[in-house]
Coordinates of C-alpha atoms in Angstrom, one line a residue:
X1 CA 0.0 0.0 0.0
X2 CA 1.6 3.2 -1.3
X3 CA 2.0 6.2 1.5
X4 CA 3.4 9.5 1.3
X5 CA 6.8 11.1 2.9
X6 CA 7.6 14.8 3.2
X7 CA 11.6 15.1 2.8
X8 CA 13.0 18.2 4.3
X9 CA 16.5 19.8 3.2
X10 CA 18.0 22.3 5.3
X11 CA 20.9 23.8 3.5
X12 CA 22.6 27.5 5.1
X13 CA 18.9 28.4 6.7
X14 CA 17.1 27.4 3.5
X15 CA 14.1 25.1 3.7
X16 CA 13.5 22.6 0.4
X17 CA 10.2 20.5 1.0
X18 CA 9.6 17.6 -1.5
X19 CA 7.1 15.1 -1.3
X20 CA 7.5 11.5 -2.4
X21 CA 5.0 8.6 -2.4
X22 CA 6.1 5.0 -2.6
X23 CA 5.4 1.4 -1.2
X24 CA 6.7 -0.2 2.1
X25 CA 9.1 -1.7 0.2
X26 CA 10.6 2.1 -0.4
X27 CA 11.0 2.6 3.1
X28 CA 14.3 1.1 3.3
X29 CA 15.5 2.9 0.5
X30 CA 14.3 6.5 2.1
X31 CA 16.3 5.8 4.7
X32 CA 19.7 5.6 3.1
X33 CA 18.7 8.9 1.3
X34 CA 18.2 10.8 4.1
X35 CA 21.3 9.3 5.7
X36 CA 23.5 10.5 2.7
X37 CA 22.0 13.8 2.6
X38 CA 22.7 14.2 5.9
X39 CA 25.7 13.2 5.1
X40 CA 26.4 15.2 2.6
X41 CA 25.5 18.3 4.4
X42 CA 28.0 17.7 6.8
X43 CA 30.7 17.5 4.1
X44 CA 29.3 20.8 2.6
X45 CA 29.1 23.1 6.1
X46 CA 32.7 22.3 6.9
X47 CA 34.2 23.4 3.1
X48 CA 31.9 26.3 2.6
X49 CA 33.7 29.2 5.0
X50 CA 36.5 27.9 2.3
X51 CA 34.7 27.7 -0.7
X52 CA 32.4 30.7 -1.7
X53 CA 32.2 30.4 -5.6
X54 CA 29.6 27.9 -5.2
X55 CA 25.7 29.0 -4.5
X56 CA 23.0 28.0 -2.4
X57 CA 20.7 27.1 -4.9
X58 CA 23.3 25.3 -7.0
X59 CA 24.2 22.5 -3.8
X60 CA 20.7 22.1 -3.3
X61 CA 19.9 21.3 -7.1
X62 CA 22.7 18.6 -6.7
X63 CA 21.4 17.6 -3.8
X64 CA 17.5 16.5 -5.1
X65 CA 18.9 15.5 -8.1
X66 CA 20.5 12.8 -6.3
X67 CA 18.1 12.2 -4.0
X68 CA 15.6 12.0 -7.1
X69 CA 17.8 9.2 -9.1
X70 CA 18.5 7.9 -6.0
X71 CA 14.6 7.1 -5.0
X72 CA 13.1 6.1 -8.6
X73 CA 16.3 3.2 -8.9
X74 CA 14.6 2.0 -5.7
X75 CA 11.6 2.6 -7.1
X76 CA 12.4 0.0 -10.1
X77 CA 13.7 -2.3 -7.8
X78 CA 10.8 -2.4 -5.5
X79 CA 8.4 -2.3 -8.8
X80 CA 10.2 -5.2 -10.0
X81 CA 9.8 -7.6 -6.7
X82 CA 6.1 -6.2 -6.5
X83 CA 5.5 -8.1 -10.6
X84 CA 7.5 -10.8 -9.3
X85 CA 5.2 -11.6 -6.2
X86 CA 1.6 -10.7 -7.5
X87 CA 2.6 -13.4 -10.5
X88 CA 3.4 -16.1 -7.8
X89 CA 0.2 -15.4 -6.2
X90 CA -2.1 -15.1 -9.1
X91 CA -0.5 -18.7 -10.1
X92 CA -3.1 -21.1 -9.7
X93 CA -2.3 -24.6 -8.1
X94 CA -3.4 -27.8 -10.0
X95 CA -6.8 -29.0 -8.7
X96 CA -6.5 -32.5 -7.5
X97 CA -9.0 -35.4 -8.9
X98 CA -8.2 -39.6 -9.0
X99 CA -9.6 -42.1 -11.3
X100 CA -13.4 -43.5 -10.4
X101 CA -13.3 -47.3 -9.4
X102 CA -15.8 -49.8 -8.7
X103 CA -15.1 -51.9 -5.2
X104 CA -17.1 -53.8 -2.5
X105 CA -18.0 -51.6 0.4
X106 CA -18.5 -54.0 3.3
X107 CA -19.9 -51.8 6.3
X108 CA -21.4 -52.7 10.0
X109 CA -24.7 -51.5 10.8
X110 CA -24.8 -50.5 14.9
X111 CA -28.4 -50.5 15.7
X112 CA -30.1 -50.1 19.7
X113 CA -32.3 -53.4 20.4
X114 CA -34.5 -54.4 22.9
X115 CA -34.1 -57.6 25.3
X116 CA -37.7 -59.5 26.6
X117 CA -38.4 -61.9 28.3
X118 CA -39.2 -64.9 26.0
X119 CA -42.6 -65.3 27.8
X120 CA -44.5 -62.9 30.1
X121 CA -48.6 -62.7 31.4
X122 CA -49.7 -60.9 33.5
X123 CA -51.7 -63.1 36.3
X124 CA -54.8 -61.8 37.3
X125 CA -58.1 -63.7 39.1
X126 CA -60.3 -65.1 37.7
X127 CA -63.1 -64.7 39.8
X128 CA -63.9 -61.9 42.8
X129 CA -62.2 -63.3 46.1
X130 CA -59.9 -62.7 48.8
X131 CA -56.4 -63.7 48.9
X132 CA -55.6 -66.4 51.2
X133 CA -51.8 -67.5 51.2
X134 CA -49.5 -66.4 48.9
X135 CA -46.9 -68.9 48.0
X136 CA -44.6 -67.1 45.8
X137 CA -42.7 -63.2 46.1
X138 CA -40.6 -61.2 43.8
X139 CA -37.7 -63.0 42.4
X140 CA -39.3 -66.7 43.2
X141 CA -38.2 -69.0 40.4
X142 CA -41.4 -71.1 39.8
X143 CA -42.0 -74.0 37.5
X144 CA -44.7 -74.8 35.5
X145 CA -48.4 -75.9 37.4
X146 CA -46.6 -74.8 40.9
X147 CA -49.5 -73.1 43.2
X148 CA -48.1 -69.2 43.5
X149 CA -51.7 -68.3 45.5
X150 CA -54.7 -69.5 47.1
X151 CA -58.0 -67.5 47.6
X152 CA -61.1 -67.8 49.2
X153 CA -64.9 -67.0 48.6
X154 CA -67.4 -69.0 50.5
X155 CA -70.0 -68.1 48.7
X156 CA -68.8 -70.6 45.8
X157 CA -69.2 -73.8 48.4
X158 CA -72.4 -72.8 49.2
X159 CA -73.3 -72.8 45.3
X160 CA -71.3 -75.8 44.6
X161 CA -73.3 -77.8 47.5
X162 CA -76.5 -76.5 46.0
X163 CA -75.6 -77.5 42.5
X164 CA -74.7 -81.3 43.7
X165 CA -77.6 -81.7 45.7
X166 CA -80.1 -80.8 42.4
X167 CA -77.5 -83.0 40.8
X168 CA -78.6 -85.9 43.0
X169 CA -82.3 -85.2 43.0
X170 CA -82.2 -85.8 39.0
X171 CA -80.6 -88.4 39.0
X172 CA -83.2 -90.1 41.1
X173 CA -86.2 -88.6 39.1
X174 CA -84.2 -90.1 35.9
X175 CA -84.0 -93.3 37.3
X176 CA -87.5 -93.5 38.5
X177 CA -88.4 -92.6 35.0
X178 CA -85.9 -94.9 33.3
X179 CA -87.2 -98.2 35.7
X180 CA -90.9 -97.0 34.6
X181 CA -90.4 -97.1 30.8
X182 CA -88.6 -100.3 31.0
X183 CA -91.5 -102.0 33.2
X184 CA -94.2 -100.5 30.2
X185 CA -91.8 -101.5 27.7
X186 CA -92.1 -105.4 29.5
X187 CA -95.5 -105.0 29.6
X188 CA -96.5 -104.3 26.5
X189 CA -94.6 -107.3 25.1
X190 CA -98.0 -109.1 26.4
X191 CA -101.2 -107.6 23.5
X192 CA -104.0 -105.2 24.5
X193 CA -101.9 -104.2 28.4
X194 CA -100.2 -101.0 27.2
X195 CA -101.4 -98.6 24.8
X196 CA -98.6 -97.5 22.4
X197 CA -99.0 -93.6 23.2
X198 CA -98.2 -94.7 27.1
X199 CA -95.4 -96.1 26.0
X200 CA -94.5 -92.9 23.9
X201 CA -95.4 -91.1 27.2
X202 CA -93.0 -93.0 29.5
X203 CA -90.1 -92.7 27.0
X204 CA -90.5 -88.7 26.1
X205 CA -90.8 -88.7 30.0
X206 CA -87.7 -90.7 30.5
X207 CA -85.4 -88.7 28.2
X208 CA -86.6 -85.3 29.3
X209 CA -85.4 -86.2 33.3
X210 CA -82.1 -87.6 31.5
X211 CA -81.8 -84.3 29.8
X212 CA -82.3 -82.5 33.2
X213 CA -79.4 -84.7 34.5
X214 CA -76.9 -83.8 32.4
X215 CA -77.7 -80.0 32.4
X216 CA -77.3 -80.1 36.2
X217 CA -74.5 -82.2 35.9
X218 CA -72.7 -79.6 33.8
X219 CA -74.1 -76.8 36.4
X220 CA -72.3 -78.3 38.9
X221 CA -69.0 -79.0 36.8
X222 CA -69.0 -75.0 35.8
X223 CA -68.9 -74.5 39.8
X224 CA -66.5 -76.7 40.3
X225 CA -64.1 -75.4 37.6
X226 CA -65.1 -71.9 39.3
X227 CA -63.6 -73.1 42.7
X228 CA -60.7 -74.5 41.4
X229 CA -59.7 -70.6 39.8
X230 CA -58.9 -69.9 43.4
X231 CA -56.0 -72.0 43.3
X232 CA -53.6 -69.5 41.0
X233 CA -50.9 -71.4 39.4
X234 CA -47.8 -70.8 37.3
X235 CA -48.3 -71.4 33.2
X236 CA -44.8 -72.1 33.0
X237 CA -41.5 -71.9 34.2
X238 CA -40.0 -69.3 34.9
X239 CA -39.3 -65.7 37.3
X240 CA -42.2 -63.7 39.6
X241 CA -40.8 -60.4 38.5
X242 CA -43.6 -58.3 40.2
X243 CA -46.6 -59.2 43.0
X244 CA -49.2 -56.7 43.3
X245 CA -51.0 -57.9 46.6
X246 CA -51.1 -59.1 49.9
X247 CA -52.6 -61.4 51.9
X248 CA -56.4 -60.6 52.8
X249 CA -56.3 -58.0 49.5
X250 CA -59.8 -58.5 47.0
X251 CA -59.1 -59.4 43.8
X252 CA -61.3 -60.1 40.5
X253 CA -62.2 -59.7 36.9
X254 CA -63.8 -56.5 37.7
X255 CA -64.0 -53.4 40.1
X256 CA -61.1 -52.3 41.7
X257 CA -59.2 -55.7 42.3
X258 CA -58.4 -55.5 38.7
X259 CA -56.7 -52.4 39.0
X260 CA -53.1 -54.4 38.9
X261 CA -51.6 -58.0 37.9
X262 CA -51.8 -60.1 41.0
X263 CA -48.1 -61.5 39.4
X264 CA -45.8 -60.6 36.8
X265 CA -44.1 -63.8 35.7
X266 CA -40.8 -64.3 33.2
X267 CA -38.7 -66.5 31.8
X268 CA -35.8 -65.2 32.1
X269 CA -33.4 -68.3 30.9
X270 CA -34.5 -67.7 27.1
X271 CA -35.2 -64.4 26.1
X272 CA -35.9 -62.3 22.7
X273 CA -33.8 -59.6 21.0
X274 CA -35.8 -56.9 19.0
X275 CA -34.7 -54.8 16.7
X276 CA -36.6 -52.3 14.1
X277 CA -33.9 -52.5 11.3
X278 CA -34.1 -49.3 8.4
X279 CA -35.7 -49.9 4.5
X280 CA -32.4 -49.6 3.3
X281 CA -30.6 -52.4 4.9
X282 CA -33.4 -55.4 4.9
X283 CA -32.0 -57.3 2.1
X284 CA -28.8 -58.2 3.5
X285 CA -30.8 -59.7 6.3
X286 CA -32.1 -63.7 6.1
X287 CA -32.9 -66.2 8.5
X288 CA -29.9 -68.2 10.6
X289 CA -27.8 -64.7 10.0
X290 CA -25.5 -64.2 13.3
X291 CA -25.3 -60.7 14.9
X292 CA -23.2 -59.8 18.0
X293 CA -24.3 -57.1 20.8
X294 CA -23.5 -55.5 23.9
X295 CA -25.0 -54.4 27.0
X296 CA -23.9 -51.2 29.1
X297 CA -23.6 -54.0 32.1
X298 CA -20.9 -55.9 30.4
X299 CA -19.4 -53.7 28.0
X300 CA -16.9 -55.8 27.8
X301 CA -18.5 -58.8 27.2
X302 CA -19.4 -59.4 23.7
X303 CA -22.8 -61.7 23.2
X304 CA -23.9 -63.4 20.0
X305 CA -27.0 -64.3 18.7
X306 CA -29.0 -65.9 15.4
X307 CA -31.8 -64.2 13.4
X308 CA -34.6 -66.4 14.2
X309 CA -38.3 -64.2 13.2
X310 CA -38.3 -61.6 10.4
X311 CA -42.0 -59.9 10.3
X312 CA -41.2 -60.0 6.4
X313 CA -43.4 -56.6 6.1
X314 CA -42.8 -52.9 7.0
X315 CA -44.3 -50.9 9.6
X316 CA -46.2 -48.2 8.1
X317 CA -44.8 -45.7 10.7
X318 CA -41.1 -46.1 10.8
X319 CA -40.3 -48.2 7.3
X320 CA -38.4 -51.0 8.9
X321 CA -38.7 -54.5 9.7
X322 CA -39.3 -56.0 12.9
X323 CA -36.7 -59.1 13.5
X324 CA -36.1 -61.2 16.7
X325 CA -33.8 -63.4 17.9
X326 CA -33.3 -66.0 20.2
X327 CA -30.3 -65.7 23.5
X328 CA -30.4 -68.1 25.6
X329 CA -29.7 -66.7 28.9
X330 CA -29.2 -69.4 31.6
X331 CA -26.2 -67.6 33.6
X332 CA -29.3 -64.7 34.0
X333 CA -26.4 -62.7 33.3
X334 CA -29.1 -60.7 30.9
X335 CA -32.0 -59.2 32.0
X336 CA -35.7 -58.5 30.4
X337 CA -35.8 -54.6 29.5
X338 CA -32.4 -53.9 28.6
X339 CA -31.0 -52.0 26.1
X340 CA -28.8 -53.7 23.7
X341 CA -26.2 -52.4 21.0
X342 CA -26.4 -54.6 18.3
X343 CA -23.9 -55.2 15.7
X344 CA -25.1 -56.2 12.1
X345 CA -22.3 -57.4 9.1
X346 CA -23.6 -55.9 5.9
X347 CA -21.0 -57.9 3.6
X348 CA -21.2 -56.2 -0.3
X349 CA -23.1 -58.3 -2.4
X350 CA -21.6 -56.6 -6.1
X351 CA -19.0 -53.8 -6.7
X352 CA -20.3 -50.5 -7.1
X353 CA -18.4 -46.9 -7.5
X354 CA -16.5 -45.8 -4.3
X355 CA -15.3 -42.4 -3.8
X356 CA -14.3 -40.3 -1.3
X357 CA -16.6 -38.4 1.1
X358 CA -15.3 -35.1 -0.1
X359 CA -15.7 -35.9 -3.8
X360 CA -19.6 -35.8 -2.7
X361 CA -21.1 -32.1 -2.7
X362 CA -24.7 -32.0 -0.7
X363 CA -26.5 -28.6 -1.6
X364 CA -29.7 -27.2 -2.2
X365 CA -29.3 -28.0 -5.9
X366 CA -29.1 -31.5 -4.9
X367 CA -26.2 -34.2 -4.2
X368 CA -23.4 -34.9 -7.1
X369 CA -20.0 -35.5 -8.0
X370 CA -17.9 -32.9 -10.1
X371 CA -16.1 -34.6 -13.3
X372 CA -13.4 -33.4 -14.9
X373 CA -14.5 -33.8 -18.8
X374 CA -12.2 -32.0 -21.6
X375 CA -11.3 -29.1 -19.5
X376 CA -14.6 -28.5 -18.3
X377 CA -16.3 -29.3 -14.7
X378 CA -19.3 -31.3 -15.1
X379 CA -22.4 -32.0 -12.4
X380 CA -23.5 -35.4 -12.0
X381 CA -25.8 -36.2 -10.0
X382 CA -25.7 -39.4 -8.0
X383 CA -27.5 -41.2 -4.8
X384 CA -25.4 -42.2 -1.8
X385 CA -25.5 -45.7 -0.7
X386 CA -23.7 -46.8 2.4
X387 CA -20.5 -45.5 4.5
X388 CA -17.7 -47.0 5.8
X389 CA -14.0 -44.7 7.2
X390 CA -13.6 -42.4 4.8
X391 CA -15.8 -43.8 1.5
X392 CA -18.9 -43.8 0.1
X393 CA -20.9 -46.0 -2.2
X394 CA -22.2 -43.8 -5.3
X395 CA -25.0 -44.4 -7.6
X396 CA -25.7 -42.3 -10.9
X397 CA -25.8 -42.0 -14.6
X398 CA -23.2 -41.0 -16.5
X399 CA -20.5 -42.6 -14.8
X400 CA -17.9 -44.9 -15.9
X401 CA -14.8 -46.3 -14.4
X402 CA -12.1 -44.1 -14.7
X403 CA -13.6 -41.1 -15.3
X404 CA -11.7 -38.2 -13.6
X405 CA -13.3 -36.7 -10.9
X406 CA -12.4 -34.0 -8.4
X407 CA -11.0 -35.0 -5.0
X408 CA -12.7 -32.2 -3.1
X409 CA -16.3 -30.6 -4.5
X410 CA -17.6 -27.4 -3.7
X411 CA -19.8 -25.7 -5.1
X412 CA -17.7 -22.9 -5.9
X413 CA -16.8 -24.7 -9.1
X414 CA -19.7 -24.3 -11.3
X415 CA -21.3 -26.4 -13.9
X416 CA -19.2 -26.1 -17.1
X417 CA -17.0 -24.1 -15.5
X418 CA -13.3 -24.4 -16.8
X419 CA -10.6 -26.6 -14.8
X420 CA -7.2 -25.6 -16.4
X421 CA -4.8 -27.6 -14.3
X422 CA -5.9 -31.3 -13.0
X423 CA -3.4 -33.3 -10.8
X424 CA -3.8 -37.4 -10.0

């Protein structure tokens, strides 16, 4: 940046002002002016009580006029660096590109998974009755048919007493019936004793009181089954993970004893690993394919387990598929509700274009690759596929192996733009 310097002369009480404008570069040079002049002034006070011929004006002409020559040779000089420098920074450096190649991309999906319990209910009453023992507590291991809880309603003996008794009283009406149909039926073997419609009579009469029988019969079975709901037992093996009551607490199918389970029962030893995996990444998944996964209890401890359920559809919501898998879990080292980091190998199934991630240019105008074709940037545009370090998987028209394409996009470099210097 040029800046302006006043240069003052003092020669025998005369003032000469000149004003010179120059670079920083000048700077230097100024200064070993103005030293020489200074200099030179010296020289000229001690010879001038000696020397008288020679004017003022004369010594200070000399004087400029070297300073003048002096300045505009340092002027070249600095002119000359100042070409020198702006042509090394207007020199462009080459842009760097490489040569598109197709390759296998093999990439690990890390997806957050869900263990259950391979079987839970919820064990509620069956019918409206007290709680009389309770034979199992949280964390009881129980097996299957083991009696967890008995309850009590006394109201169900009374009907169950009621229901045999009518049970007993039609089964002698039945019989009474049954022997009087077959004496008729004896009877009437002898011709002209027994009308046939009596006969008829005594049989209609016989088969109705049978009927009557077996309804009561199943009345009192229905009772019984009732009574036999008080005794709650496990489905099937397995962990009581929650109780809900006490001893002496009402319970029922309805009201407010059906506000909670009376148990929450597991099994724990074999439990299910879910996982909603993304559109994009449901073919490389089949039956009998092994993941691994971790927990944040053992992050050390690396677990392994085999695709066993694929839902085979999407969910509507989220586009992915639901798959489960098996872990057998008999250390109980794993626990229902936890959180798992699961692990999936995605191995390439064909080769496809891999390019860097910073040949890829994301923008509003949309996402492409830059090509390098005769001199002359070109926009393709592509669709990303999967990731792995520092690649990407590309998909597009109007690519071929070994096209050149620019290392590092931007969209500074425009469609059909000129490239003049490319460098593999």
């Amino acid at each position: 940046m040029s800046q302006t310097f006043i240069l003052l002369l003092s020669f025998s009480g005369e003032l000469v002002l000149l004003f010179f404008s120059f670079s920083e570069r000048r700077k230097q040079s100024l200064l070993y002016i103005l030293y020489a002049t200074q200099l030179f002034s010296k020289k000229f006070n001690i010879y001038r009580n000696s020397i008288k011929v020679v004017s003022n004006q004369f010594i200070i002409i000399v004087v400029v006029s070297f300073s003048l020559i002096a300045i505009m040779q340092s002027c070249r000089s600095s002119d000359a660096d100042d070409l020198k420098e702006k042509d090394a920074i207007t020199e462009v450096p080459p842009t760097p590109v490489f040569l598109l190649q197709k390759g296998k991309l093999s990439t690990t999906l890390t997806l957050p998974g869900e263990l259950t319990a391979f079987q839970q209910v919820d064990v509620y009453a069956k019918v409206s009755s007290f709680v009389k023992k309770l034979y199992a507590d949280v964390g009881s291991e129980v097996t299957e048919g083991q009696l967890i809880a008995v309850m009590e309603a006394p109201e169900i003996n009374s009907q169950l007493e009621a229901a045999q008794s009518r049970v007993e009283s039609l089964e002698a009406t039945y019989i009474a019936s049954k022997a009087n149909y077959d004496r008729l039926v004896e009877t009437s073997k002898t011709p002209g004793t027994i009308s046939p419609n009596d006969l008829d009579i005594a049989l209609a009469k016989q088969k109705s009181d049978y009927a009557e029988l077996q309804s009561a019969k199943s009345s009192y079975k229905e009772i019984n089954d009732t009574k036999n709901y008080l005794e709650i037992r496990a489905p099937f093996t397995g962990v009581i993970s929650a109780r809900n009551v006490s001893e002496g607490a009402y319970v029922g199918p309805a009201g407010k004893g059906s506000d909670l389970p009376m148990f929450v029962l597991q099994e724990q030893k074999h439990l299910r690993l879910i996982v909603d995996v993304p559109e994009a990444y449901t073919s490389f998944l089949n039956d009998n394919s092994t993941i691994s996964f971790t927990v944040r209890s053992l992050p050390n401890q690396i677990f392994k387990a085999t695709i066993t359920r694929l839902a085979g559809a999407l969910d509507i919501h989220l586009r992915s598929e639901h798959i489960e898998m098996d872990v057998m879990n008999n250390d109980k080292k794993l626990l229902p509700g936890m959180v798992a980091e699961i692990s999936i190998s995605l191995p390439a199934q064909d080769s496809t274009f891999i390019v860097p991630k910073t040949a890829i240019v994301n923008s509003t105008e949309g996402t492409f690759v830059i090509k390098a074709n005769n001199g002359k940037a070109q926009w393709v545009s592509i669709t990303k596929g999967r990731e792995a370090n520092d690649n990407d998987e590309i998909f597009g028209n109007g690519l071929s192996v070994n096209d050149t394409l620019i290392k590092t996009g931007s969209e500074e470099i425009r469609d059909s733009s000129s490239i003049n210097k490319i460098k593999l």
